[in-house]
PDB file of C-alpha atoms in Angstrom:
ATOM      1  CA  UNK E   1       0.000   0.000   0.000  1.00  0.00           C
ATOM      2  CA  UNK E   2       2.837   2.398   0.835  1.00  0.00           C
ATOM      3  CA  UNK E   3       4.420   1.800  -2.559  1.00  0.00           C
ATOM      4  CA  UNK E   4       1.190   2.571  -4.408  1.00  0.00           C
ATOM      5  CA  UNK E   5       0.868   5.802  -2.423  1.00  0.00           C
ATOM      6  CA  UNK E   6       4.498   6.708  -3.164  1.00  0.00           C
ATOM      7  CA  UNK E   7       4.078   6.084  -6.909  1.00  0.00           C
ATOM      8  CA  UNK E   8       0.786   7.985  -7.225  1.00  0.00           C
ATOM      9  CA  UNK E   9       2.139  11.217  -5.731  1.00  0.00           C
ATOM     10  CA  UNK E  10       4.119  12.453  -8.781  1.00  0.00           C
ATOM     11  CA  UNK E  11       1.257  11.556 -11.111  1.00  0.00           C
ATOM     12  CA  UNK E  12      -1.062  13.661  -8.975  1.00  0.00           C
ATOM     13  CA  UNK E  13       1.267  16.665  -9.265  1.00  0.00           C
ATOM     14  CA  UNK E  14       1.479  16.131 -13.025  1.00  0.00           C
ATOM     15  CA  UNK E  15      -2.290  16.196 -13.383  1.00  0.00           C
ATOM     16  CA  UNK E  16      -2.801  19.108 -11.013  1.00  0.00           C
ATOM     17  CA  UNK E  17      -1.822  21.885 -13.457  1.00  0.00           C
ATOM     18  CA  UNK E  18      -4.384  21.002 -16.141  1.00  0.00           C
ATOM     19  CA  UNK E  19      -7.075  20.473 -13.511  1.00  0.00           C
ATOM     20  CA  UNK E  20      -6.401  23.929 -12.025  1.00  0.00           C
ATOM     21  CA  UNK E  21      -6.484  25.482 -15.515  1.00  0.00           C
ATOM     22  CA  UNK E  22      -9.782  23.788 -16.400  1.00  0.00           C
ATOM     23  CA  UNK E  23     -11.217  24.717 -12.979  1.00  0.00           C
ATOM     24  CA  UNK E  24     -10.340  28.397 -13.524  1.00  0.00           C
ATOM     25  CA  UNK E  25     -11.834  28.355 -17.037  1.00  0.00           C
ATOM     26  CA  UNK E  26     -15.029  26.823 -15.606  1.00  0.00           C
ATOM     27  CA  UNK E  27     -15.167  29.574 -12.963  1.00  0.00           C
ATOM     28  CA  UNK E  28     -14.740  32.330 -15.568  1.00  0.00           C
ATOM     29  CA  UNK E  29     -17.308  30.772 -17.934  1.00  0.00           C
ATOM     30  CA  UNK E  30     -19.778  29.937 -15.150  1.00  0.00           C
ATOM     31  CA  UNK E  31     -22.403  32.477 -16.271  1.00  0.00           C
ATOM     32  CA  UNK E  32     -22.277  31.279 -19.891  1.00  0.00           C
ATOM     33  CA  UNK E  33     -22.875  27.554 -19.270  1.00  0.00           C
ATOM     34  CA  UNK E  34     -23.776  26.802 -15.663  1.00  0.00           C
ATOM     35  CA  UNK E  35     -24.428  23.059 -15.985  1.00  0.00           C
ATOM     36  CA  UNK E  36     -21.117  22.238 -17.656  1.00  0.00           C
ATOM     37  CA  UNK E  37     -19.197  24.573 -15.332  1.00  0.00           C
ATOM     38  CA  UNK E  38     -20.737  22.972 -12.243  1.00  0.00           C
ATOM     39  CA  UNK E  39     -19.806  19.486 -13.470  1.00  0.00           C
ATOM     40  CA  UNK E  40     -16.226  20.508 -14.239  1.00  0.00           C
ATOM     41  CA  UNK E  41     -15.892  22.314 -10.912  1.00  0.00           C
ATOM     42  CA  UNK E  42     -17.253  19.286  -9.029  1.00  0.00           C
ATOM     43  CA  UNK E  43     -14.776  16.952 -10.752  1.00  0.00           C
ATOM     44  CA  UNK E  44     -11.927  19.373  -9.993  1.00  0.00           C
ATOM     45  CA  UNK E  45     -12.962  19.579  -6.336  1.00  0.00           C
ATOM     46  CA  UNK E  46     -12.954  15.768  -6.140  1.00  0.00           C
ATOM     47  CA  UNK E  47      -9.433  15.835  -7.623  1.00  0.00           C
ATOM     48  CA  UNK E  48      -8.351  18.373  -4.974  1.00  0.00           C
ATOM     49  CA  UNK E  49      -9.871  16.107  -2.312  1.00  0.00           C
ATOM     50  CA  UNK E  50      -7.845  13.167  -3.624  1.00  0.00           C
ATOM     51  CA  UNK E  51      -4.759  15.356  -3.295  1.00  0.00           C
ATOM     52  CA  UNK E  52      -5.616  16.073   0.321  1.00  0.00           C
ATOM     53  CA  UNK E  53      -5.902  12.336   0.936  1.00  0.00           C
ATOM     54  CA  UNK E  54      -2.575  11.643  -0.816  1.00  0.00           C
ATOM     55  CA  UNK E  55      -0.557  14.377   0.887  1.00  0.00           C
ATOM     56  CA  UNK E  56      -2.180  14.834   4.299  1.00  0.00           C
ATOM     57  CA  UNK E  57      -4.256  11.848   5.384  1.00  0.00           C
ATOM     58  CA  UNK E  58      -2.278   8.921   3.900  1.00  0.00           C
ATOM     59  CA  UNK E  59       1.143   9.913   5.328  1.00  0.00           C
ATOM     60  CA  UNK E  60      -0.360  10.332   8.806  1.00  0.00           C
ATOM     61  CA  UNK E  61      -2.034   6.931   8.535  1.00  0.00           C
ATOM     62  CA  UNK E  62       1.142   5.173   7.365  1.00  0.00           C
ATOM     63  CA  UNK E  63       3.255   6.888  10.033  1.00  0.00           C
ATOM     64  CA  UNK E  64       0.788   5.982  12.798  1.00  0.00           C
ATOM     65  CA  UNK E  65       0.709   2.349  11.650  1.00  0.00           C
ATOM     66  CA  UNK E  66       4.519   2.196  11.790  1.00  0.00           C
ATOM     67  CA  UNK E  67       4.576   3.993  15.157  1.00  0.00           C
ATOM     68  CA  UNK E  68       2.133   1.451  16.640  1.00  0.00           C
ATOM     69  CA  UNK E  69       4.434  -1.412  15.668  1.00  0.00           C
ATOM     70  CA  UNK E  70       7.456   0.390  17.147  1.00  0.00           C
ATOM     71  CA  UNK E  71       5.598   1.230  20.370  1.00  0.00           C
ATOM     72  CA  UNK E  72       4.816  -2.451  20.965  1.00  0.00           C
ATOM     73  CA  UNK E  73       8.546  -3.184  21.090  1.00  0.00           C
ATOM     74  CA  UNK E  74       9.313  -0.068  23.141  1.00  0.00           C
ATOM     75  CA  UNK E  75       6.967  -1.378  25.834  1.00  0.00           C
ATOM     76  CA  UNK E  76       9.329  -4.336  26.309  1.00  0.00           C
ATOM     77  CA  UNK E  77      12.093  -1.958  27.424  1.00  0.00           C
ATOM     78  CA  UNK E  78      13.676  -0.977  24.117  1.00  0.00           C
ATOM     79  CA  UNK E  79      14.720   2.687  24.434  1.00  0.00           C
ATOM     80  CA  UNK E  80      16.214   3.992  21.166  1.00  0.00           C
ATOM     81  CA  UNK E  81      18.768   6.782  21.181  1.00  0.00           C
ATOM     82  CA  UNK E  82      18.909   6.954  17.359  1.00  0.00           C
ATOM     83  CA  UNK E  83      15.969   6.330  15.036  1.00  0.00           C
ATOM     84  CA  UNK E  84      15.461   6.303  11.267  1.00  0.00           C
ATOM     85  CA  UNK E  85      12.090   6.178   9.554  1.00  0.00           C
ATOM     86  CA  UNK E  86      11.992   5.566   5.816  1.00  0.00           C
ATOM     87  CA  UNK E  87      10.573   8.286   3.610  1.00  0.00           C
ATOM     88  CA  UNK E  88       7.731   5.916   2.618  1.00  0.00           C
ATOM     89  CA  UNK E  89       6.875   5.224   6.293  1.00  0.00           C
ATOM     90  CA  UNK E  90       7.200   1.478   5.722  1.00  0.00           C
ATOM     91  CA  UNK E  91      10.468   0.764   7.566  1.00  0.00           C
ATOM     92  CA  UNK E  92      12.075   1.773  10.831  1.00  0.00           C
ATOM     93  CA  UNK E  93      15.495   1.215  12.350  1.00  0.00           C
ATOM     94  CA  UNK E  94      16.186   2.234  15.945  1.00  0.00           C
ATOM     95  CA  UNK E  95      19.322   1.833  18.025  1.00  0.00           C
ATOM     96  CA  UNK E  96      19.404   1.429  21.800  1.00  0.00           C
ATOM     97  CA  UNK E  97      22.991   2.332  22.721  1.00  0.00           C
ATOM     98  CA  UNK E  98      22.576   1.348  26.391  1.00  0.00           C
ATOM     99  CA  UNK E  99      21.242  -2.150  25.662  1.00  0.00           C
ATOM    100  CA  UNK E 100      23.421  -2.543  22.529  1.00  0.00           C
ATOM    101  CA  UNK E 101      20.421  -3.559  20.446  1.00  0.00           C
ATOM    102  CA  UNK E 102      18.875  -2.461  17.178  1.00  0.00           C
ATOM    103  CA  UNK E 103      15.229  -2.712  16.174  1.00  0.00           C
ATOM    104  CA  UNK E 104      14.120  -3.219  12.586  1.00  0.00           C
ATOM    105  CA  UNK E 105      10.425  -2.889  11.749  1.00  0.00           C
ATOM    106  CA  UNK E 106       9.014  -3.615   8.298  1.00  0.00           C
ATOM    107  CA  UNK E 107       5.338  -2.760   7.871  1.00  0.00           C
ATOM    108  CA  UNK E 108       5.081  -4.565   4.514  1.00  0.00           C
ATOM    109  CA  UNK E 109       6.169  -7.847   6.121  1.00  0.00           C
ATOM    110  CA  UNK E 110       4.415  -7.034   9.413  1.00  0.00           C
ATOM    111  CA  UNK E 111       7.594  -7.886  11.314  1.00  0.00           C
ATOM    112  CA  UNK E 112       9.657  -6.397  14.122  1.00  0.00           C
ATOM    113  CA  UNK E 113      13.126  -7.814  14.773  1.00  0.00           C
ATOM    114  CA  UNK E 114      15.463  -6.943  17.649  1.00  0.00           C
ATOM    115  CA  UNK E 115      19.117  -7.410  16.696  1.00  0.00           C
ATOM    116  CA  UNK E 116      22.137  -7.412  19.013  1.00  0.00           C
ATOM    117  CA  UNK E 117      24.958  -5.065  18.009  1.00  0.00           C
ATOM    118  CA  UNK E 118      27.187  -8.177  17.853  1.00  0.00           C
ATOM    119  CA  UNK E 119      25.093  -9.419  14.923  1.00  0.00           C
ATOM    120  CA  UNK E 120      25.677  -6.235  12.897  1.00  0.00           C
ATOM    121  CA  UNK E 121      28.506  -6.819  10.413  1.00  0.00           C
ATOM    122  CA  UNK E 122      28.648  -3.351   8.860  1.00  0.00           C
ATOM    123  CA  UNK E 123      26.697  -0.232   8.012  1.00  0.00           C
ATOM    124  CA  UNK E 124      26.809   2.110   5.064  1.00  0.00           C
ATOM    125  CA  UNK E 125      25.167   5.307   3.837  1.00  0.00           C
ATOM    126  CA  UNK E 126      24.794   4.960   0.087  1.00  0.00           C
ATOM    127  CA  UNK E 127      24.142   8.062  -2.020  1.00  0.00           C
ATOM    128  CA  UNK E 128      22.740   7.049  -5.394  1.00  0.00           C
ATOM    129  CA  UNK E 129      20.507   8.490  -8.113  1.00  0.00           C
ATOM    130  CA  UNK E 130      17.593   8.673  -5.721  1.00  0.00           C
ATOM    131  CA  UNK E 131      17.050  11.963  -3.871  1.00  0.00           C
ATOM    132  CA  UNK E 132      16.940   9.920  -0.663  1.00  0.00           C
ATOM    133  CA  UNK E 133      19.974   8.202   0.843  1.00  0.00           C
ATOM    134  CA  UNK E 134      19.993   4.476   1.429  1.00  0.00           C
ATOM    135  CA  UNK E 135      21.002   3.554   4.967  1.00  0.00           C
ATOM    136  CA  UNK E 136      22.201  -0.038   4.702  1.00  0.00           C
ATOM    137  CA  UNK E 137      22.811  -2.308   7.684  1.00  0.00           C
ATOM    138  CA  UNK E 138      24.401  -5.714   7.029  1.00  0.00           C
ATOM    139  CA  UNK E 139      23.664  -8.313   9.720  1.00  0.00           C
ATOM    140  CA  UNK E 140      24.388 -11.943  10.529  1.00  0.00           C
ATOM    141  CA  UNK E 141      20.705 -12.654  11.234  1.00  0.00           C
ATOM    142  CA  UNK E 142      19.689 -15.641   9.045  1.00  0.00           C
ATOM    143  CA  UNK E 143      16.570 -14.203   7.389  1.00  0.00           C
ATOM    144  CA  UNK E 144      17.684 -10.586   7.497  1.00  0.00           C
ATOM    145  CA  UNK E 145      21.110 -10.255   5.896  1.00  0.00           C
ATOM    146  CA  UNK E 146      20.642  -6.700   4.677  1.00  0.00           C
ATOM    147  CA  UNK E 147      18.414  -3.919   5.962  1.00  0.00           C
ATOM    148  CA  UNK E 148      17.806  -0.900   3.760  1.00  0.00           C
ATOM    149  CA  UNK E 149      16.023   2.260   4.859  1.00  0.00           C
ATOM    150  CA  UNK E 150      15.714   5.342   2.647  1.00  0.00           C
ATOM    151  CA  UNK E 151      16.279   8.504   4.688  1.00  0.00           C
ATOM    152  CA  UNK E 152      16.219  12.191   3.813  1.00  0.00           C
ATOM    153  CA  UNK E 153      19.454  13.467   2.266  1.00  0.00           C
ATOM    154  CA  UNK E 154      19.787  16.306   4.789  1.00  0.00           C
ATOM    155  CA  UNK E 155      20.263  13.697   7.551  1.00  0.00           C
ATOM    156  CA  UNK E 156      23.493  12.333   6.021  1.00  0.00           C
ATOM    157  CA  UNK E 157      25.959  14.063   8.366  1.00  0.00           C
ATOM    158  CA  UNK E 158      23.988  13.343  11.514  1.00  0.00           C
ATOM    159  CA  UNK E 159      23.542   9.659  10.659  1.00  0.00           C
ATOM    160  CA  UNK E 160      27.177   9.225   9.718  1.00  0.00           C
ATOM    161  CA  UNK E 161      28.360  10.618  13.058  1.00  0.00           C
ATOM    162  CA  UNK E 162      25.715   8.652  14.992  1.00  0.00           C
ATOM    163  CA  UNK E 163      26.716   5.365  13.367  1.00  0.00           C
ATOM    164  CA  UNK E 164      30.410   6.063  13.993  1.00  0.00           C
ATOM    165  CA  UNK E 165      29.634   6.668  17.662  1.00  0.00           C
ATOM    166  CA  UNK E 166      27.615   3.422  17.904  1.00  0.00           C
ATOM    167  CA  UNK E 167      29.685   1.023  15.813  1.00  0.00           C
ATOM    168  CA  UNK E 168      33.006   2.794  15.274  1.00  0.00           C
TER     169      UNK E 168
END
């Protein structure tokens, strides 16, 4: 579901300009042809409502769903000092420096995994063609060899220093 939401966002922006133009034309021509103008304006308002759902309601829903999964683990005593949430709100990685544990939550797989720092082989911040950095954590956990979380590019320096302080 998160991926569908993420893919639909640019298409919405692409369609927004013509919808605004047609909406404004319908407003200007309202007195000439009321029935057609009302229909066009109603369709445009529905399109604006879809935009509100895509950019306001959906992100809050996805973030709250991820937060609920993280809170379940936090109730067991996990207290993260460093946290990363993916830009799609489908993955989370948190690090508890005191307990020397990491938490990986994947909403798509409906899984939460606590990993000891001893099981972490390496970490890497990978800048690529994407506007969002890939934070990669390589582990020795059998079903979870590589964890990837896309984070905002402006968090690069902070994450690099945080990971150096945790893992060296």
